PDB file of C-alpha atoms in Angstrom:
ATOM      1  CA  MET A 853      14.325   2.777 -11.673  1.00 49.00           C
ATOM      2  CA  LYS A 854      10.996   4.422 -11.929  1.00 50.00           C
ATOM      3  CA  PRO A 855       9.233   3.711 -15.194  1.00 49.00           C
ATOM      4  CA  PRO A 856       7.689   6.645 -16.955  1.00 46.00           C
ATOM      5  CA  SER A 857       4.142   5.171 -16.529  1.00 48.00           C
ATOM      6  CA  LEU A 858       4.496   4.626 -12.715  1.00 53.00           C
ATOM      7  CA  LYS A 859       2.455   7.124 -10.670  1.00 52.00           C
ATOM      8  CA  LEU A 860       3.346   7.830  -6.913  1.00 59.00           C
ATOM      9  CA  CYS A 861      -0.304   7.849  -5.885  1.00 59.00           C
ATOM     10  CA  ALA A 862      -2.180   9.621  -3.246  1.00 50.00           C
ATOM     11  CA  GLY A 863      -5.208   7.982  -1.738  1.00 46.00           C
ATOM     12  CA  GLY A 864      -7.770  10.078  -3.575  1.00 45.00           C
ATOM     13  CA  TYR A 865      -6.066   9.190  -7.027  1.00 45.00           C
ATOM     14  CA  LEU A 866      -5.962   5.607  -6.187  1.00 48.00           C
ATOM     15  CA  LYS A 867      -9.668   5.653  -5.028  1.00 47.00           C
ATOM     16  CA  SER A 868     -10.858   7.207  -8.139  1.00 48.00           C
ATOM     17  CA  ARG A 869      -9.003   5.283 -10.665  1.00 52.00           C
ATOM     18  CA  ILE A 870      -8.295   1.838  -9.243  1.00 54.00           C
ATOM     19  CA  ARG A 871     -11.207   0.070 -10.823  1.00 55.00           C
ATOM     20  CA  ASN A 872     -10.127   1.161 -14.275  1.00 64.00           C
ATOM     21  CA  LEU A 873      -6.358   1.201 -13.962  1.00 74.00           C
ATOM     22  CA  ILE A 874      -5.163  -1.736 -11.817  1.00 81.00           C
ATOM     23  CA  ASP A 875      -5.788  -5.427 -12.318  1.00 86.00           C
ATOM     24  CA  VAL A 876      -3.771  -6.657  -9.376  1.00 88.00           C
ATOM     25  CA  MET A 877      -2.929  -4.874  -6.091  1.00 85.00           C
ATOM     26  CA  PHE A 878      -0.006  -5.984  -3.926  1.00 90.00           C
ATOM     27  CA  ILE A 879       0.086  -4.784  -0.243  1.00 88.00           C
ATOM     28  CA  LEU A 880       3.801  -5.209   0.579  1.00 92.00           C
ATOM     29  CA  GLU A 881       5.679  -4.398   3.868  1.00 91.00           C
ATOM     30  CA  GLY A 882       9.430  -3.581   3.857  1.00 89.00           C
ATOM     31  CA  THR A 883      10.103  -5.249   0.570  1.00 93.00           C
ATOM     32  CA  TYR A 884       9.739  -4.691  -3.200  1.00 95.00           C
ATOM     33  CA  PRO A 885      10.771  -2.359  -4.830  1.00 94.00           C
ATOM     34  CA  TYR A 886      13.030  -0.844  -2.139  1.00 93.00           C
ATOM     35  CA  VAL A 887      14.590  -4.173  -0.796  1.00 94.00           C
ATOM     36  CA  SER A 888      16.247  -6.794  -2.893  1.00 95.00           C
ATOM     37  CA  GLY A 889      15.973 -10.634  -2.555  1.00 95.00           C
ATOM     38  CA  GLY A 890      13.516 -12.916  -1.016  1.00 95.00           C
ATOM     39  CA  VAL A 891       9.791 -11.827  -1.352  1.00 96.00           C
ATOM     40  CA  SER A 892      10.967  -8.971  -3.510  1.00 97.00           C
ATOM     41  CA  SER A 893      12.435 -11.394  -6.046  1.00 97.00           C
ATOM     42  CA  TRP A 894       9.217 -13.312  -6.554  1.00 96.00           C
ATOM     43  CA  VAL A 895       7.042 -10.115  -6.632  1.00 98.00           C
ATOM     44  CA  HIS A 896       9.306  -8.665  -9.380  1.00 98.00           C
ATOM     45  CA  ALA A 897       9.132 -12.105 -11.159  1.00 98.00           C
ATOM     46  CA  LEU A 898       5.339 -12.217 -11.091  1.00 98.00           C
ATOM     47  CA  ILE A 899       5.015  -8.598 -12.299  1.00 98.00           C
ATOM     48  CA  SER A 900       7.576  -9.070 -15.086  1.00 98.00           C
ATOM     49  CA  GLY A 901       5.966 -12.273 -16.039  1.00 98.00           C
ATOM     50  CA  MET A 902       2.485 -10.928 -16.574  1.00 98.00           C
ATOM     51  CA  PRO A 903       3.022  -7.838 -18.779  1.00 97.00           C
ATOM     52  CA  ASN A 904      -0.674  -8.060 -19.966  1.00 96.00           C
ATOM     53  CA  LEU A 905      -1.805  -7.026 -16.358  1.00 95.00           C
ATOM     54  CA  LYS A 906      -1.652  -3.637 -14.594  1.00 91.00           C
ATOM     55  CA  PHE A 907      -0.161  -3.754 -11.106  1.00 90.00           C
ATOM     56  CA  GLY A 908      -0.534  -1.446  -8.087  1.00 85.00           C
ATOM     57  CA  ILE A 909       1.532  -1.553  -5.011  1.00 88.00           C
ATOM     58  CA  ILE A 910       0.599  -0.313  -1.599  1.00 83.00           C
ATOM     59  CA  TYR A 911       4.040  -0.183   0.146  1.00 86.00           C
ATOM     60  CA  LEU A 912       3.876  -0.315   3.983  1.00 83.00           C
ATOM     61  CA  SER A 913       6.963   1.543   5.414  1.00 82.00           C
ATOM     62  CA  GLU A 914       8.291   2.287   8.756  1.00 79.00           C
ATOM     63  CA  ALA A 915       8.537   6.046   7.763  1.00 75.00           C
ATOM     64  CA  TYR A 916       8.100   7.996   4.564  1.00 73.00           C
ATOM     65  CA  ARG A 917      11.373   8.913   2.798  1.00 76.00           C
ATOM     66  CA  ASP A 918      11.610  10.960  -0.534  1.00 76.00           C
ATOM     67  CA  ASP A 919      15.139   9.562  -1.156  1.00 82.00           C
ATOM     68  CA  ARG A 920      14.512   5.830  -0.896  1.00 84.00           C
ATOM     69  CA  PRO A 921      16.021   4.216  -3.939  1.00 91.00           C
ATOM     70  CA  PHE A 922      14.419   1.293  -5.929  1.00 92.00           C
ATOM     71  CA  LYS A 923      16.479  -1.860  -5.953  1.00 95.00           C
ATOM     72  CA  TYR A 924      14.671  -3.061  -9.077  1.00 95.00           C
ATOM     73  CA  GLN A 925      13.905  -1.823 -12.415  1.00 92.00           C
ATOM     74  CA  VAL A 926      10.223  -1.505 -11.996  1.00 92.00           C
ATOM     75  CA  PRO A 927       8.263  -2.712 -14.984  1.00 93.00           C
ATOM     76  CA  ASP A 928       6.038  -0.490 -16.945  1.00 90.00           C
ATOM     77  CA  ASN A 929       3.001  -2.547 -15.955  1.00 92.00           C
ATOM     78  CA  VAL A 930       3.334  -1.199 -12.430  1.00 90.00           C
ATOM     79  CA  VAL A 931       1.181   1.956 -12.755  1.00 85.00           C
ATOM     80  CA  CYS A 932       0.787   3.059  -9.220  1.00 82.00           C
ATOM     81  CA  LEU A 933       2.904   2.960  -5.887  1.00 84.00           C
ATOM     82  CA  LEU A 934       1.338   4.269  -2.778  1.00 79.00           C
ATOM     83  CA  GLU A 935       3.538   4.477   0.292  1.00 79.00           C
ATOM     84  CA  VAL A 936       1.743   4.222   3.716  1.00 76.00           C
ATOM     85  CA  SER A 937       4.005   5.186   6.691  1.00 74.00           C
ATOM     86  CA  VAL A 938       2.980   2.796   9.472  1.00 69.00           C
ATOM     87  CA  PHE A 939       5.251   4.651  12.011  1.00 66.00           C
ATOM     88  CA  ASP A 940       3.507   7.814  11.417  1.00 61.00           C
ATOM     89  CA  LEU A 941       0.168   6.253  12.300  1.00 54.00           C
ATOM     90  CA  VAL A 942       1.572   4.362  15.238  1.00 53.00           C
ATOM     91  CA  SER A 943       3.202   7.387  16.763  1.00 56.00           C
ATOM     92  CA  MET A 944      -0.162   9.098  17.156  1.00 54.00           C
ATOM     93  CA  PRO A 945      -1.431   9.456  20.673  1.00 56.00           C
ATOM     94  CA  PRO A 946      -3.243   6.330  22.005  1.00 55.00           C
ATOM     95  CA  ASP A 947      -7.125   6.276  21.580  1.00 59.00           C
ATOM     96  CA  PRO A 948      -8.509   5.222  24.984  1.00 61.00           C
ATOM     97  CA  LYS A 949     -11.926   4.439  23.396  1.00 62.00           C
ATOM     98  CA  ALA A 950     -10.395   1.733  21.081  1.00 59.00           C
ATOM     99  CA  SER A 951     -12.430  -1.453  21.456  1.00 59.00           C
ATOM    100  CA  ARG A 952     -12.143  -5.001  20.249  1.00 59.00           C
ATOM    101  CA  HIS A 953     -15.473  -4.777  18.255  1.00 63.00           C
ATOM    102  CA  GLY A 954     -14.371  -1.513  16.672  1.00 64.00           C
ATOM    103  CA  SER A 955     -11.266  -2.991  15.688  1.00 61.00           C
ATOM    104  CA  TRP A 956     -13.058  -5.757  13.843  1.00 63.00           C
ATOM    105  CA  ARG A 957     -15.387  -3.233  12.205  1.00 70.00           C
ATOM    106  CA  ALA A 958     -12.513  -1.175  11.031  1.00 69.00           C
ATOM    107  CA  PHE A 959     -10.837  -4.270   9.650  1.00 66.00           C
ATOM    108  CA  ALA A 960     -14.080  -5.352   7.804  1.00 72.00           C
ATOM    109  CA  SER A 961     -14.393  -1.802   6.495  1.00 74.00           C
ATOM    110  CA  LEU A 962     -10.645  -1.876   5.200  1.00 70.00           C
ATOM    111  CA  ALA A 963     -11.277  -5.230   3.457  1.00 71.00           C
ATOM    112  CA  GLN A 964     -14.463  -3.971   1.869  1.00 75.00           C
ATOM    113  CA  GLY A 965     -12.881  -0.633   0.907  1.00 71.00           C
ATOM    114  CA  LEU A 966      -9.996  -2.541  -0.819  1.00 69.00           C
ATOM    115  CA  GLU A 967     -12.383  -4.413  -2.815  1.00 71.00           C
ATOM    116  CA  GLU A 968     -14.046  -1.152  -3.921  1.00 70.00           C
ATOM    117  CA  GLY A 969     -10.695   0.616  -4.648  1.00 64.00           C
ATOM    118  CA  GLU A 970     -10.624   2.658  -1.380  1.00 66.00           C
ATOM    119  CA  ILE A 971      -7.554   2.660   0.892  1.00 60.00           C
ATOM    120  CA  GLU A 972      -8.428   5.405   3.426  1.00 62.00           C
ATOM    121  CA  ASP A 973      -9.279   2.961   6.050  1.00 60.00           C
ATOM    122  CA  PHE A 974      -5.790   1.947   6.920  1.00 57.00           C
ATOM    123  CA  GLU A 975      -5.520   4.911   9.364  1.00 58.00           C
ATOM    124  CA  ASP A 976      -8.956   4.108  10.869  1.00 62.00           C
ATOM    125  CA  LEU A 977      -7.881   0.518  11.511  1.00 60.00           C
ATOM    126  CA  PHE A 978      -4.745   1.623  13.419  1.00 54.00           C
ATOM    127  CA  VAL A 979      -6.852   4.016  15.455  1.00 57.00           C
ATOM    128  CA  HIS A 980      -9.222   1.107  16.504  1.00 55.00           C
ATOM    129  CA  LEU A 981      -6.366  -1.176  17.351  1.00 54.00           C
ATOM    130  CA  GLY A 982      -5.374   1.532  19.847  1.00 51.00           C
ATOM    131  CA  PHE A 983      -2.190   2.851  18.171  1.00 47.00           C
ATOM    132  CA  GLY A 984      -3.412   6.409  17.647  1.00 45.00           C
ATOM    133  CA  GLY A 985      -6.399   8.596  17.671  1.00 43.00           C
TER     134      GLY A 985
END
C-alpha cells in the first residue's frame, strides 16, 4: 500500500527537492515495491529498519503501468518513488552518431547528476549507448 507521505515523483520535483528530502536513494530494477521476495525483502528490511532516514526509490521498469500493485506496505519513510520506463527509452530509434566516448561522458554525467540530485541523464545515457535518439 502507498503510504500518505509517498510522492510519485517527476524528474523536476526530484531534482528540486532531493537534497532536502531524501537521505538514501535506491535505484532498483524489477523489484521493490512491485515484486516480492529476494532483493525486495532486504530492501524492505533496510528501509523499515531505519525509520530515522528518508528514502527515495528510482524504479527501473520494462514499461510504465498505472495499475502496477505494490507487493509491500511501503513504510512512511519512503518519500519519493520515480518510475523510469526502460523499454520506452530502448524503443526510440537508434542513434547512428552514438560513440563509446560519448557513452562514457553520458555515464559520468549521470553519476555526477545523481550526486547533485538530478536524474534527467538516464535518457541521455541510453541515447549514447545507441538505444535511441
